[in-house]
CSV table of C-alpha atoms and ligand atoms in Angstrom, one decimal:
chain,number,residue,atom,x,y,z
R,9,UNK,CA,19.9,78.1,73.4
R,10,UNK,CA,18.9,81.6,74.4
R,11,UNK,CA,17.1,81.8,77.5
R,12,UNK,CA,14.3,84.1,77.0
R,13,UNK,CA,11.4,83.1,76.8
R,14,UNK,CA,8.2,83.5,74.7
R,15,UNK,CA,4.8,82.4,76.7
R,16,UNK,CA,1.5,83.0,74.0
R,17,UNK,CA,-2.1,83.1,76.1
R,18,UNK,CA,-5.3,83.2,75.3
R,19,UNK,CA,-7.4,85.8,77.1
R,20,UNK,CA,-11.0,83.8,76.4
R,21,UNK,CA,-14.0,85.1,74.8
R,22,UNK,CA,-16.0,86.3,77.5
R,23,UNK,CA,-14.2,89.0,79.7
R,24,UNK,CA,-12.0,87.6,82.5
R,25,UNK,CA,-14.5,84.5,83.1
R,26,UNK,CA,-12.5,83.0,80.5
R,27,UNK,CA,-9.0,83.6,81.7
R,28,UNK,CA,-7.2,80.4,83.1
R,29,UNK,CA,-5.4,80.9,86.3
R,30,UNK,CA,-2.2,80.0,84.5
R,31,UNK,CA,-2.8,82.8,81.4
R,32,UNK,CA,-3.4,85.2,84.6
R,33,UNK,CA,-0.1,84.6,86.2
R,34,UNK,CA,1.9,85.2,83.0
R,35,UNK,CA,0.7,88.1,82.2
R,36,UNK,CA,1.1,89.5,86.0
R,37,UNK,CA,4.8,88.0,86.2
R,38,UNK,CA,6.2,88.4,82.8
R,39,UNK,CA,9.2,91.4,82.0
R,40,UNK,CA,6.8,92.6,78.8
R,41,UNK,CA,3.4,91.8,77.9
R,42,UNK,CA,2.3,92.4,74.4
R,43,UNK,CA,-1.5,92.4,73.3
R,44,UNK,CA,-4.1,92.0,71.1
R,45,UNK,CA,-7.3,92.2,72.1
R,46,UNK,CA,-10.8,93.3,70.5
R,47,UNK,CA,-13.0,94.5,73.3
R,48,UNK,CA,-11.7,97.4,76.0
R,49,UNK,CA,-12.5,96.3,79.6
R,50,UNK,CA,-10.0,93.4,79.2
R,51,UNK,CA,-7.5,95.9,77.6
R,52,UNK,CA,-7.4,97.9,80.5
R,53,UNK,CA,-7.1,94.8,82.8
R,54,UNK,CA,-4.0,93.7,81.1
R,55,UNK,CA,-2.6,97.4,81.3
R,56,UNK,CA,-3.3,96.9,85.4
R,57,UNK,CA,-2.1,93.8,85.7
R,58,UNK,CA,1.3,94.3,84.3
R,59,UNK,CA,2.7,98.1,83.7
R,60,UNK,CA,4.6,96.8,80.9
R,61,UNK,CA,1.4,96.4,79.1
R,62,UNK,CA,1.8,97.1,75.4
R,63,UNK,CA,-1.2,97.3,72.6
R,64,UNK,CA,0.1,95.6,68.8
R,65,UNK,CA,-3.3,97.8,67.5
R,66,UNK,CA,-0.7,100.2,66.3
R,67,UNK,CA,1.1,97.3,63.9
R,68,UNK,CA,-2.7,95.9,63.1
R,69,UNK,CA,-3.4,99.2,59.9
R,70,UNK,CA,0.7,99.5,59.5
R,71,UNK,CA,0.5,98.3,56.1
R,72,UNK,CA,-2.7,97.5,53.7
R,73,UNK,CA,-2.3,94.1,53.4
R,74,UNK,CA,-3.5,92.6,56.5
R,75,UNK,CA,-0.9,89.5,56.2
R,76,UNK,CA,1.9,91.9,56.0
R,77,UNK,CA,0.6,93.5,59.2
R,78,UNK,CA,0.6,89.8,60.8
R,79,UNK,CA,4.3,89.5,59.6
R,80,UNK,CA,5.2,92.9,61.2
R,81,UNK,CA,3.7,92.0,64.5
R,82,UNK,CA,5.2,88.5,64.7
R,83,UNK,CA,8.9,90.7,64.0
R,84,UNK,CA,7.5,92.9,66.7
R,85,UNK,CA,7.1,90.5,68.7
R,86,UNK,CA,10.6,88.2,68.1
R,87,UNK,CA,12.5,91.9,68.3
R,88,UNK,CA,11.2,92.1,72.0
R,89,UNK,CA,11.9,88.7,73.0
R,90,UNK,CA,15.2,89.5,72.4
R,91,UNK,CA,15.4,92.0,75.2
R,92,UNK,CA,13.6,90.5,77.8
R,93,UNK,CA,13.8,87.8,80.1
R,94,UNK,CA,9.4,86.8,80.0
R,95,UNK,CA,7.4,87.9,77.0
R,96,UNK,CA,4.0,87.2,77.3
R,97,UNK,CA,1.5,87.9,74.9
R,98,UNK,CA,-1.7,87.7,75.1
R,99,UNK,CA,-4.2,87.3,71.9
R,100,UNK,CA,-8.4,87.4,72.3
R,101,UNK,CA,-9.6,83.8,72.5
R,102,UNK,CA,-7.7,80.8,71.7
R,103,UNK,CA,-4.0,82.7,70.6
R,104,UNK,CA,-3.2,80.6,67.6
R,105,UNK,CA,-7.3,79.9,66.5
R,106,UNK,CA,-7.7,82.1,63.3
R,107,UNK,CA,-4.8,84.3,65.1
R,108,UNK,CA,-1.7,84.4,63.1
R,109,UNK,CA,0.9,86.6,64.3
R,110,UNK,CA,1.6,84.8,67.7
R,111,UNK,CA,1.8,81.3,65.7
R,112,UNK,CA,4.6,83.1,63.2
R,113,UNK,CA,6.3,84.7,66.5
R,114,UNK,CA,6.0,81.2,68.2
R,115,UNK,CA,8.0,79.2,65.0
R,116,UNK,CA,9.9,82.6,64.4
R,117,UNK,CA,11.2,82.3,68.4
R,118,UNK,CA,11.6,78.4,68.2
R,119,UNK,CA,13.8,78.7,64.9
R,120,UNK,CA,16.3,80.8,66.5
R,121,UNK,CA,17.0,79.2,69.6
R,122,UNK,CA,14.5,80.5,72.1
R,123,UNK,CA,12.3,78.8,74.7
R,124,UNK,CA,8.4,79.4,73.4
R,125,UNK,CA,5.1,78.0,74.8
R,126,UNK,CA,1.4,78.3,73.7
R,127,UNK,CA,-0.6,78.1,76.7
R,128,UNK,CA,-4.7,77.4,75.2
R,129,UNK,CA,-7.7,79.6,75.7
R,130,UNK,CA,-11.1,79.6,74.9
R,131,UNK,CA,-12.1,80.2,71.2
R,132,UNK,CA,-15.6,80.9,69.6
R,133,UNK,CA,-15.6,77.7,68.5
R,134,UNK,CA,-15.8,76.2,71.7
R,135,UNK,CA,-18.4,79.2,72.5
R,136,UNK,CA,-20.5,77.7,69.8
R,137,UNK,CA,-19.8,73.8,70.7
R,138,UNK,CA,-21.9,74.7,74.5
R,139,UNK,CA,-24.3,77.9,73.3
R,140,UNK,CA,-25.7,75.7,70.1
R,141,UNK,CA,-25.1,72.0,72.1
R,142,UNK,CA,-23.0,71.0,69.5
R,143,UNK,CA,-20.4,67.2,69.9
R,144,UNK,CA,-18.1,67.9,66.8
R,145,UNK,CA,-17.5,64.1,67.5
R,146,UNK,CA,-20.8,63.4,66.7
R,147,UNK,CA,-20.6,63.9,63.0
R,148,UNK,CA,-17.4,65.4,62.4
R,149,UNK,CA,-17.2,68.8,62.3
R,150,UNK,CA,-14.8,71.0,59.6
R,151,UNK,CA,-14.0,74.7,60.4
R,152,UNK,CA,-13.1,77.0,57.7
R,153,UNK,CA,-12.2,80.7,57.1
R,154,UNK,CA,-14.8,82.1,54.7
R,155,UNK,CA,-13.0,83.8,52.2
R,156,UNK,CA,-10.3,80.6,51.9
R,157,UNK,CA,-14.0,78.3,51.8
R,158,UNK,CA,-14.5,79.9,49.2
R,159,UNK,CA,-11.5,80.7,47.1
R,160,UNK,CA,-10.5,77.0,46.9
R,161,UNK,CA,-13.5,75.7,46.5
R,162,UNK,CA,-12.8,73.1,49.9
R,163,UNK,CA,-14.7,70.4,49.7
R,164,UNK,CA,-16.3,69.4,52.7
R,165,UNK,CA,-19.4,66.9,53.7
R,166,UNK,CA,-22.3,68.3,54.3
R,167,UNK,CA,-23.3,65.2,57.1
R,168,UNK,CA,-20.7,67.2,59.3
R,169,UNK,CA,-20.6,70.1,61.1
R,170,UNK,CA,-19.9,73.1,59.4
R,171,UNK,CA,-17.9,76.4,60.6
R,172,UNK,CA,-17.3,79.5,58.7
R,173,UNK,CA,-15.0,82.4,60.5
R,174,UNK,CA,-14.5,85.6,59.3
R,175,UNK,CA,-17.6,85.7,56.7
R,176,UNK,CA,-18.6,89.4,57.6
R,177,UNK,CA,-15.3,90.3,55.9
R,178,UNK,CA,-15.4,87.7,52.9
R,179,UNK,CA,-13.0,89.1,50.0
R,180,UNK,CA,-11.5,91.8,52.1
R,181,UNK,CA,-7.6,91.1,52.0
R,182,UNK,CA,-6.7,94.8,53.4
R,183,UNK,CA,-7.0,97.0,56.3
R,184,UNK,CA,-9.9,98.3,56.8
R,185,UNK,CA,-11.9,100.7,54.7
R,186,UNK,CA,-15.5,100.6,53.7
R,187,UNK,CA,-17.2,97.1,52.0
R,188,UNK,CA,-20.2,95.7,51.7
R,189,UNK,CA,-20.3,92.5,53.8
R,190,UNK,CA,-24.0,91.4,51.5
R,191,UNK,CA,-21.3,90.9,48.4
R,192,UNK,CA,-19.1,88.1,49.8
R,193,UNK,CA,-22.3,86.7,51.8
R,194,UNK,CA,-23.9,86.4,48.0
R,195,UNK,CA,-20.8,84.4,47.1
R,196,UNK,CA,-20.6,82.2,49.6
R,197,UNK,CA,-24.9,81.3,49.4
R,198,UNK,CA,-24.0,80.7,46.1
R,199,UNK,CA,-21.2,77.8,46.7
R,200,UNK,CA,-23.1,76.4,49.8
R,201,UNK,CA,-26.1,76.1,47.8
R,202,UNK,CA,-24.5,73.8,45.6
R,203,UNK,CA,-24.6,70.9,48.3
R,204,UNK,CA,-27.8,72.7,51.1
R,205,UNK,CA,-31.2,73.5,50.0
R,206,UNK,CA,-31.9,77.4,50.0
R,207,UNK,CA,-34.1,76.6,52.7
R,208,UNK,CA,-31.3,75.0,54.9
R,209,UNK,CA,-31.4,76.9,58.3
R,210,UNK,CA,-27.6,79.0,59.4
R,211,UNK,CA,-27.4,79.9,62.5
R,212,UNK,CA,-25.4,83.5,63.0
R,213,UNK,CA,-23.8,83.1,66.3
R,214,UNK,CA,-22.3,85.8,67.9
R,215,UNK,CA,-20.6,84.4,72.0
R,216,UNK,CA,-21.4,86.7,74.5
R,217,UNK,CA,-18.0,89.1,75.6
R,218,UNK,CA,-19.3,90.0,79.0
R,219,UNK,CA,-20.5,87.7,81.9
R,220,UNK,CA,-24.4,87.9,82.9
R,221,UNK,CA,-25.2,88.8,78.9
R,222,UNK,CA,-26.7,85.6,76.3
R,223,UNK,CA,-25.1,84.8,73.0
R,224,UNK,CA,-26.3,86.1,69.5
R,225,UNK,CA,-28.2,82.8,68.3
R,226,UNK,CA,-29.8,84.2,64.9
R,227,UNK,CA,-31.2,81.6,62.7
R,228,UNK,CA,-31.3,82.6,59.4
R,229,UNK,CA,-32.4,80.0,56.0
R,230,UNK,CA,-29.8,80.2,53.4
R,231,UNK,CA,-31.4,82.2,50.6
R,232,UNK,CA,-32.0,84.9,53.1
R,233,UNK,CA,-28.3,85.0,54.1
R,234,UNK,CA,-27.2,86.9,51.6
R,235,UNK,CA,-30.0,90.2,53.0
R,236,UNK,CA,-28.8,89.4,56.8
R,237,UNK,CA,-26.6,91.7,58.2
R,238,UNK,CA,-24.0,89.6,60.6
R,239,UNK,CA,-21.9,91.4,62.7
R,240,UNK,CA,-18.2,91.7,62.7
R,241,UNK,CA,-17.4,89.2,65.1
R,242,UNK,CA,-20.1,86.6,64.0
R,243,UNK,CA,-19.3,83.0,62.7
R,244,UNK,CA,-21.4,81.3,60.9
R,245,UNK,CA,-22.3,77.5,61.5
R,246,UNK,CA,-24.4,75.2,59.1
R,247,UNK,CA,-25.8,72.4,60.4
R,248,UNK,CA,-25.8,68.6,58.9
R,249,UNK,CA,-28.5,68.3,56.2
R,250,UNK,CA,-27.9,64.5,55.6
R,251,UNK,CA,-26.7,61.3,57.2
R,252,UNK,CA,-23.5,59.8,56.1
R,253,UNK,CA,-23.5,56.4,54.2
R,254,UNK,CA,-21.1,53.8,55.5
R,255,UNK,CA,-18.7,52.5,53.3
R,256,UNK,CA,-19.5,48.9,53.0
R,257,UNK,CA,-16.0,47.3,52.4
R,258,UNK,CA,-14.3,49.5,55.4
R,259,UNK,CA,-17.5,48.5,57.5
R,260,UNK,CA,-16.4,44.5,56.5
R,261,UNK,CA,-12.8,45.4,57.5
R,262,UNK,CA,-13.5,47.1,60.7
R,263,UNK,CA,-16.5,43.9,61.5
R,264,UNK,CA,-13.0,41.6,61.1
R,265,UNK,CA,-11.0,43.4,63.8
R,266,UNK,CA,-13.8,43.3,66.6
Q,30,LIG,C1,-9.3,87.0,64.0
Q,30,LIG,S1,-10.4,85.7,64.4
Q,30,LIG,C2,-10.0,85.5,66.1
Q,30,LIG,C3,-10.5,84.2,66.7
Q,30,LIG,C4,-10.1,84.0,68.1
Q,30,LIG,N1,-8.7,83.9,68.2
Q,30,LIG,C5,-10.8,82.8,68.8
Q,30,LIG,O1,-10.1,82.0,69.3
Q,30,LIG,O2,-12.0,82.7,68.7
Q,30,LIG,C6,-11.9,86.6,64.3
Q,30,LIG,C7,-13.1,85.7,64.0
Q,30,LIG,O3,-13.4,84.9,65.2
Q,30,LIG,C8,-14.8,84.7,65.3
Q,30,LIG,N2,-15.2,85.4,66.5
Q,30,LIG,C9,-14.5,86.3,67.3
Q,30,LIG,N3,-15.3,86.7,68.4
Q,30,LIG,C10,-16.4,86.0,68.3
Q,30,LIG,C11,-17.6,85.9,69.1
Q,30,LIG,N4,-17.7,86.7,70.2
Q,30,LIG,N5,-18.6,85.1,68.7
Q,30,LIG,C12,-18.5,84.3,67.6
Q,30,LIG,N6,-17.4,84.3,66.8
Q,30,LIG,C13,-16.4,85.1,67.1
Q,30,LIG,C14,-15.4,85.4,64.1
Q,30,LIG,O4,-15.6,84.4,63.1
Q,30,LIG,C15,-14.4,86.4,63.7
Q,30,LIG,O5,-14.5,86.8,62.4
């Protein structure tokens, strides 16, 4: 067993309100904090909280295939684990929701020996759960990236919640250059219009980053979706357009056991 150690936070959506006391302390304590964040008041937090302070942007446009720069910063990552003590990086909301690199780091440190924990933050999704007064127990709720929604075609029940990350970059596999977000947006009307009217309401959420400012709550009916310009950070959710219907033979089963 090696005994340095890997600590992944969470910074939260919303600037510092979101930081847990525990997140806070790692970064202030640890040898080396690395970071990826997307907004710049808590970048220059984390660079005042800890000299150490490091930004992975540099490792984000390394390559053009954005998975290959998630590989390169999870090596980044394991490479300075091995030369110090506490490593502590910190990732924008939740650090392994829809975050990749700190999760490859995470198995990538485990693997060889190290000592590695995930310590939870606030994601969009749980943004979206209290801004749009949302119980995924309610119905179920499924979460998808857009692109992947699309490409295999996942099914999903359309009496559930429904999530969709990443759509203003549908299609777009490489770092960064120009694209039309409409194109992918067309795409993915046309696949959700297989199972929702195109007069099924989305609502474009965008959470708020800073305390004392209001979410982005935009609704928007499907066949309009595809004109709407969402922002970069927005996630899409569908609502429910049906109630479920019990299975009558698992409803007879589950009548027996109570
Ligand atoms: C690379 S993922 C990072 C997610 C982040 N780790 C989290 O826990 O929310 C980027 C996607 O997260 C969602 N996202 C990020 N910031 C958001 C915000 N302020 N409001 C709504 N969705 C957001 C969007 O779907 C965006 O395309």
């Amino acid at each position: 067993m090696n005994k340095n150690t890997l600590i992944v936070v969470g910074s939260g959506i919303k600037f510092m309100s979101h930081l847990t006391i525990e997140s806070k302390a790692c970064i202030e304590k640890s040898d080396k904090v690395l970071y990826l964040v997307n907004e710049p008041a808590m970048q220059s937090w984390i660079e005042q909280a800890n000299k150490s302070a490091e930004s992975l942007d540099f490792l984000y446009t390394k390559h053009k295939a954005r998975h290959d720069n998630y590989l390169l910063i999870a090596e980044y990552i394991f490479d300075n684990l091995k030369k110090y003590e506490t490593l502590c990086v910190v990732m924008y909301g939740h650090p392994t929701v829809f975050a990749q690199p700190a999760l490859y780091a995470t198995n990538m440190a485990i693997q060889n020996g190290y000592n590695a924990v995930i310590m939870p933050g606030i994601s969009s999704e749980d943004c979206l759960y209290a801004d749009l007064r949302i119980d995924p127990g309610s119905c179920g709720c499924q979460s998808f990236e857009a692109t992947d929604f699309i490409i295999y075609r996942r099914v999903y029940d359309s009496s559930s919640h429904l999530i969709l990350w990443q759509s203003s970059v549908i299609g777009v596999l490489n770092q960064p250059g120009y694209h039309d977000p409409l194109n992918g947006l067309a795409i993915l009307v046309e696949y959700l219009s297989e199972k929702y009217s195109l007069d099924h309401e989305i609502v474009v959420y965008e959470a708020a980053q800073y305390p004392g400012f209001k979410p982005k709550i935009d609704k928007v009916l499907l066949r309009a979706l595809a004109q709407t310009k969402i922002g970069r950070i927005a996630t899409l959710y569908v609502p429910p357009n049906k109630q479920p219907i019990p299975d009558l033979v698992m409803l007879e089963k589950i009548k027996k056991i109570t």
